[in-house]
Amino acid sequence: MLPYYEDYEPGTGRRAPRAAFTSDAGRLSLNGHWLFRLSEAVAEAPLDFLHDHTPRGDGWSELPVPSHWVLHGHGIPRYTNTAYPFPVDPPHTPTRNPTGDHRLEFELPGTWRRDGSVLRFEGVDSCFRAWLNGRELGTSKGSRLPAEFDAGPALRPGRNVLAVRVHRWSSGSYLEDQDMWWLPGIFRDVTLLERPAGCVDDLFVHAGYDHTTGRGTLRVDTGAPAALLTVPELGITDRPAGETAVIDRVEPWSAETPRLYEGRLSTPHEHIALRIGFRTVAVREGRLTVNGRPLLLRGVNRHEHDPDHGRVLDPETMRRDVLLMKRHNINAVRTSHYPPHPAFLDLCDELGLWVVDECDIETHGFIHADWRGNPADDPRWEPMMLDRMRRMVERDKNHPSIVIWSLGNESHHGRNFGVLAEWTRRRDPSRPLHYERDRTYRHSDFYSLMYAPVAQVERIGRHEEDAPPETADDPALEARRRVLPFLLCEYAHAMGNGPGSLAAYQRAFEQSPRCAGGFVWEWIDHGFRRRTADGRTYFAYGGDFGDHPHGGNFCIDGLVLPDRTPSPGLLELKKAIEPVAVTAALGRGLVRVANRYDHRDLSHLRFTWSLEDEGVRVADGELKVPCVAAGEEAVIPAPRPLLPEAPRGELWLTVRAELAADEPWAGAGHEVAWAQFPVPHPHRVAAAPAPAPAPAPVAPRPSDDGITLGDGDFDARTGLLRALGPLRLDGPALDVWRAPTDNDRGMGPDSAAKDWRRAGLDRMDHRTVSVRQGPDRLEVETRVAPAGHERALRTRYVWTAAGPGLRLVVHVVPEGPWDGLTLPRIGVLLALPAACEDVRWFGKGPGEAYPDSQEAARVGLFTATVAGLQTPYVVPQENGHRAAVRWAELTDPATGGGLRVEGAPHFGLTARRWTSQDLEAARHPTDLVPRDRVFVHLDLAHQGLGSASCGPGPLPEHRLEPAETTFELRFRTLAPPAARR
Ligand code: IPT
């Protein structure tokens, strides 16, 4: 006989799963300080803590509940992606199976009705056994799901002793191989519930909406006990549960308008609070619809993570997640890959998010055994898998936000999914099902994929995809699959700097009615906050705890950093999925406003415009936009600001859509969408002063140990600029390297960084071929080439001086075999004194931007410090690039002295106190030590970011292939005149 933590039983002694709800019946939270003792193995854990005497010493200490003991100094957290951290030997666990004994003494309130009392655990990882006053209640597996026990017979008046033994590993762990930290413990709430006489045990709210009539139907099923339903706003008073109420006009629930009706279900001694949202989900004509309208899911995959507490999330953190999502135009969440804390779903109902609720099943590690023994296809695992599905559906069935049930993740395929699907369809025919990994999609109402490239999504959108091999021989199944709506349940792997191509994906989704949208992988970096010896914080990832084997930083792939700071990727997503698209034909004086909401008109938005001249606001106003219905658009007259007579520079019109009034998720004025348009300025030609006569070019002349050209002082042998006026500098010289991003490093064969290194791009040598002084120029000819290879970039720098400062034209010609290779970047690198720490630029900003992730950056005038330009990705890598910079100034705040660079027309700007090599070598941001220089990259181009850490690399148009190129920069010092030599 296998012990309970190794057998195929989902649990023993538990009550039937049922809906989560709140009522006015007694509830006693048992969260708080418990006693805890960790044993290295089950055999070493004595069962000596079940009874009255309080254990002392012998390894007992205090532990908060909920918690993961490994985050409180008992053992270590372990991170693996797909590999099980124990042998694939199902259903067995290693003999050394850490076992955490938990013990709580609590006082029962004097008035408590013990009869029928229920003890509820919201989540215990991974398997536990519980005793109340020495009497065994039962056992349970299924970490992210509730387990309830009848506590009545064991409860005593006054003092009670609750003992819980938790095993880190169990047979259940084989179903819990999600890509995340293994974190044992009682990590969600523990509650004792009073169940009054004649109370309702379970309830199922059916609230449908008929979009053709505006009618709502409402029925609350409770099983046998008689209960009365009251919904004051709908005029429903004490209506017997089980009856269907038809309400002639209701306001439907949607994620955009999350209208909830407060209700009450009453039995003689209890009132249960209901929050009812009327909506009808249907898959119609190959589209996912709610209330008759197709949905486009702009989603994210969300794991539960807190940098200090793991999967123990407090209500504020859950709210923060939902608010951050809403404020970044996200409208959907897939609860990858397990049901979340129930309070999160309440927030989704209340604030409005479409939810794909996913079951706590993933057997990914069997991939390393070629899927032999995969539980999904083994009948012995059926009860445990079905138990999980039932517990999820029963717990969560009353949430209007949940529109799709997902059977699990990455568990290959097998008969048991058929059992889950069949049971779910019977129990809740009102929601479609999702399962991605069975390529026949026989158990799914969606054709679903992960990480498909944009071109494939477009092909699918046109119904042109090939049949998957799994259905190729089954015409009926293939015919069924062909008409399913398409979901990209994971895409755009947000690991480190990236993802790229978000806007391209969005365009592909919007182009085809077949596409129901997608879910970015993933919401948050799973990093743990730690401190260096000198007290600086950083975020730990796999391996940092001595955990082995480990998945390294593959868990650092979120749109927010571990402390929930939005990353540039989240800002890019916000822009790519914005629900209002503004385009303009200023020449014809027209602006088009397209409403991309699925359900909501635009009356909640206020449109404003502003005109900037070289980044300085010169006019602004409001734009009257009529009330545009969901999916519709309007063409309106463009704002016609009075243009400045003599513009300082570029004129840009920005149109913004902001909340007209406070919403529960953001305040009035919150920007939802924006667009920018260059404004032609007809007056300029006429009004501009006659151009000043070009100053005569000057000739280079030899100096003591170099060459002088205008303000510039050059090294005569290398041809490198050493000083510009009073400003000492190194360079500029050609640079093609960047500290590889996680997406550059890629996964598997698709690794740009590997190719780059093989090609020697990380070790380019510079050889000065010649330094020639012409009558009006200094010409430096170089060959920039990798050690060990014949390929090179012939680089000619042509310097001229006319008026103040210098003009540089860089001419690059690739030589030798470069076939198929890309470059990380192409530009010049120079170094300035560390004091030049203030940065001002006119170009795209305020945040970083790369070729395939620059929708969120707008043209403007921005300031920052060099430190402030850095994005502190958890793993240091290329970051901080500002795109399309017209000019930039780097100055010493103490003196105002510094350097001004102008592009002809643009350049990319990166400035940091460390080199690309420093960045590449660092494992955590705290490894980066500022040098006494500011390293300034002025780039002509960068390779795009792509998503190759798990998925496709940059799109062809964002690959940077070496080609003959010329680019131009102008340099001028900003030193106060008195300081000039
Ligand atoms: C996919 C997993 O579903 C997800 O949990 C995560 O691991 C992601 O990869 C990568 O971060 S599965 C992969 C084989 C595409």
PDB file of C-alpha atoms and ligand atoms in Angstrom, residues 81-82 178-179 303 334 336-337 362 364 409-410 437 450-451 490 493 521-522 554 557 747 950, ligand 1:
ATOM      1  CA  ASN A  81      11.094  25.032 -15.877  1.00  0.00           C
ATOM      2  CA  THR A  82      10.105  21.617 -17.210  1.00  0.00           C
ATOM      3  CA  GLN A 178       4.395  24.359 -13.983  1.00  0.00           C
ATOM      4  CA  ASP A 179       7.304  26.579 -14.958  1.00  0.00           C
ATOM      5  CA  HIS A 303       1.277  33.540 -12.242  1.00  0.00           C
ATOM      6  CA  ARG A 334      -5.254  33.469 -18.243  1.00  0.00           C
ATOM      7  CA  SER A 336      -1.571  30.284 -15.823  1.00  0.00           C
ATOM      8  CA  HIS A 337      -1.406  27.555 -14.788  1.00  0.00           C
ATOM      9  CA  GLU A 362       0.824  20.322 -15.825  1.00  0.00           C
ATOM     10  CA  HIS A 364       5.562  18.885 -18.583  1.00  0.00           C
ATOM     11  CA  ASN A 409      -1.216  23.321 -19.460  1.00  0.00           C
ATOM     12  CA  GLU A 410       1.547  21.440 -21.257  1.00  0.00           C
ATOM     13  CA  ARG A 437      -1.492  20.705 -26.168  1.00  0.00           C
ATOM     14  CA  MET A 450       1.779  29.087 -28.267  1.00  0.00           C
ATOM     15  CA  TYR A 451       4.475  31.378 -29.664  1.00  0.00           C
ATOM     16  CA  GLU A 490       0.939  32.293 -24.994  1.00  0.00           C
ATOM     17  CA  HIS A 493       7.864  35.969 -24.373  1.00  0.00           C
ATOM     18  CA  TRP A 521       3.799  35.339 -21.638  1.00  0.00           C
ATOM     19  CA  GLU A 522       3.842  36.513 -18.887  1.00  0.00           C
ATOM     20  CA  PHE A 554      13.766  31.524 -17.374  1.00  0.00           C
ATOM     21  CA  ASP A 557      10.003  36.728 -18.178  1.00  0.00           C
ATOM     22  CA  MET A 747      16.263  29.194 -26.725  1.00  0.00           C
ATOM     23  CA  CYS A 950      10.806  31.230 -26.347  1.00  0.00           C
TER      24      CYS A 950
HETATM   25  C1  IPT B   1       5.404  27.435 -22.146  1.00  0.00           C
HETATM   26  C2  IPT B   1       4.748  27.144 -20.823  1.00  0.00           C
HETATM   27  O1  IPT B   1       3.395  26.855 -20.993  1.00  0.00           O
HETATM   28  C3  IPT B   1       4.880  28.285 -19.866  1.00  0.00           C
HETATM   29  O2  IPT B   1       4.502  27.836 -18.593  1.00  0.00           O
HETATM   30  C4  IPT B   1       6.281  28.805 -19.843  1.00  0.00           C
HETATM   31  O3  IPT B   1       7.141  27.805 -19.402  1.00  0.00           O
HETATM   32  C5  IPT B   1       6.682  29.206 -21.214  1.00  0.00           C
HETATM   33  O4  IPT B   1       6.621  28.096 -22.064  1.00  0.00           O
HETATM   34  C6  IPT B   1       8.095  29.713 -21.272  1.00  0.00           C
HETATM   35  O5  IPT B   1       8.363  30.691 -20.335  1.00  0.00           O
HETATM   36  S1  IPT B   1       5.712  25.877 -22.892  1.00  0.00           S
HETATM   37  C7  IPT B   1       6.928  26.026 -24.104  1.00  0.00           C
HETATM   38  C8  IPT B   1       7.305  24.634 -24.539  1.00  0.00           C
HETATM   39  C9  IPT B   1       6.468  26.778 -25.279  1.00  0.00           C
END
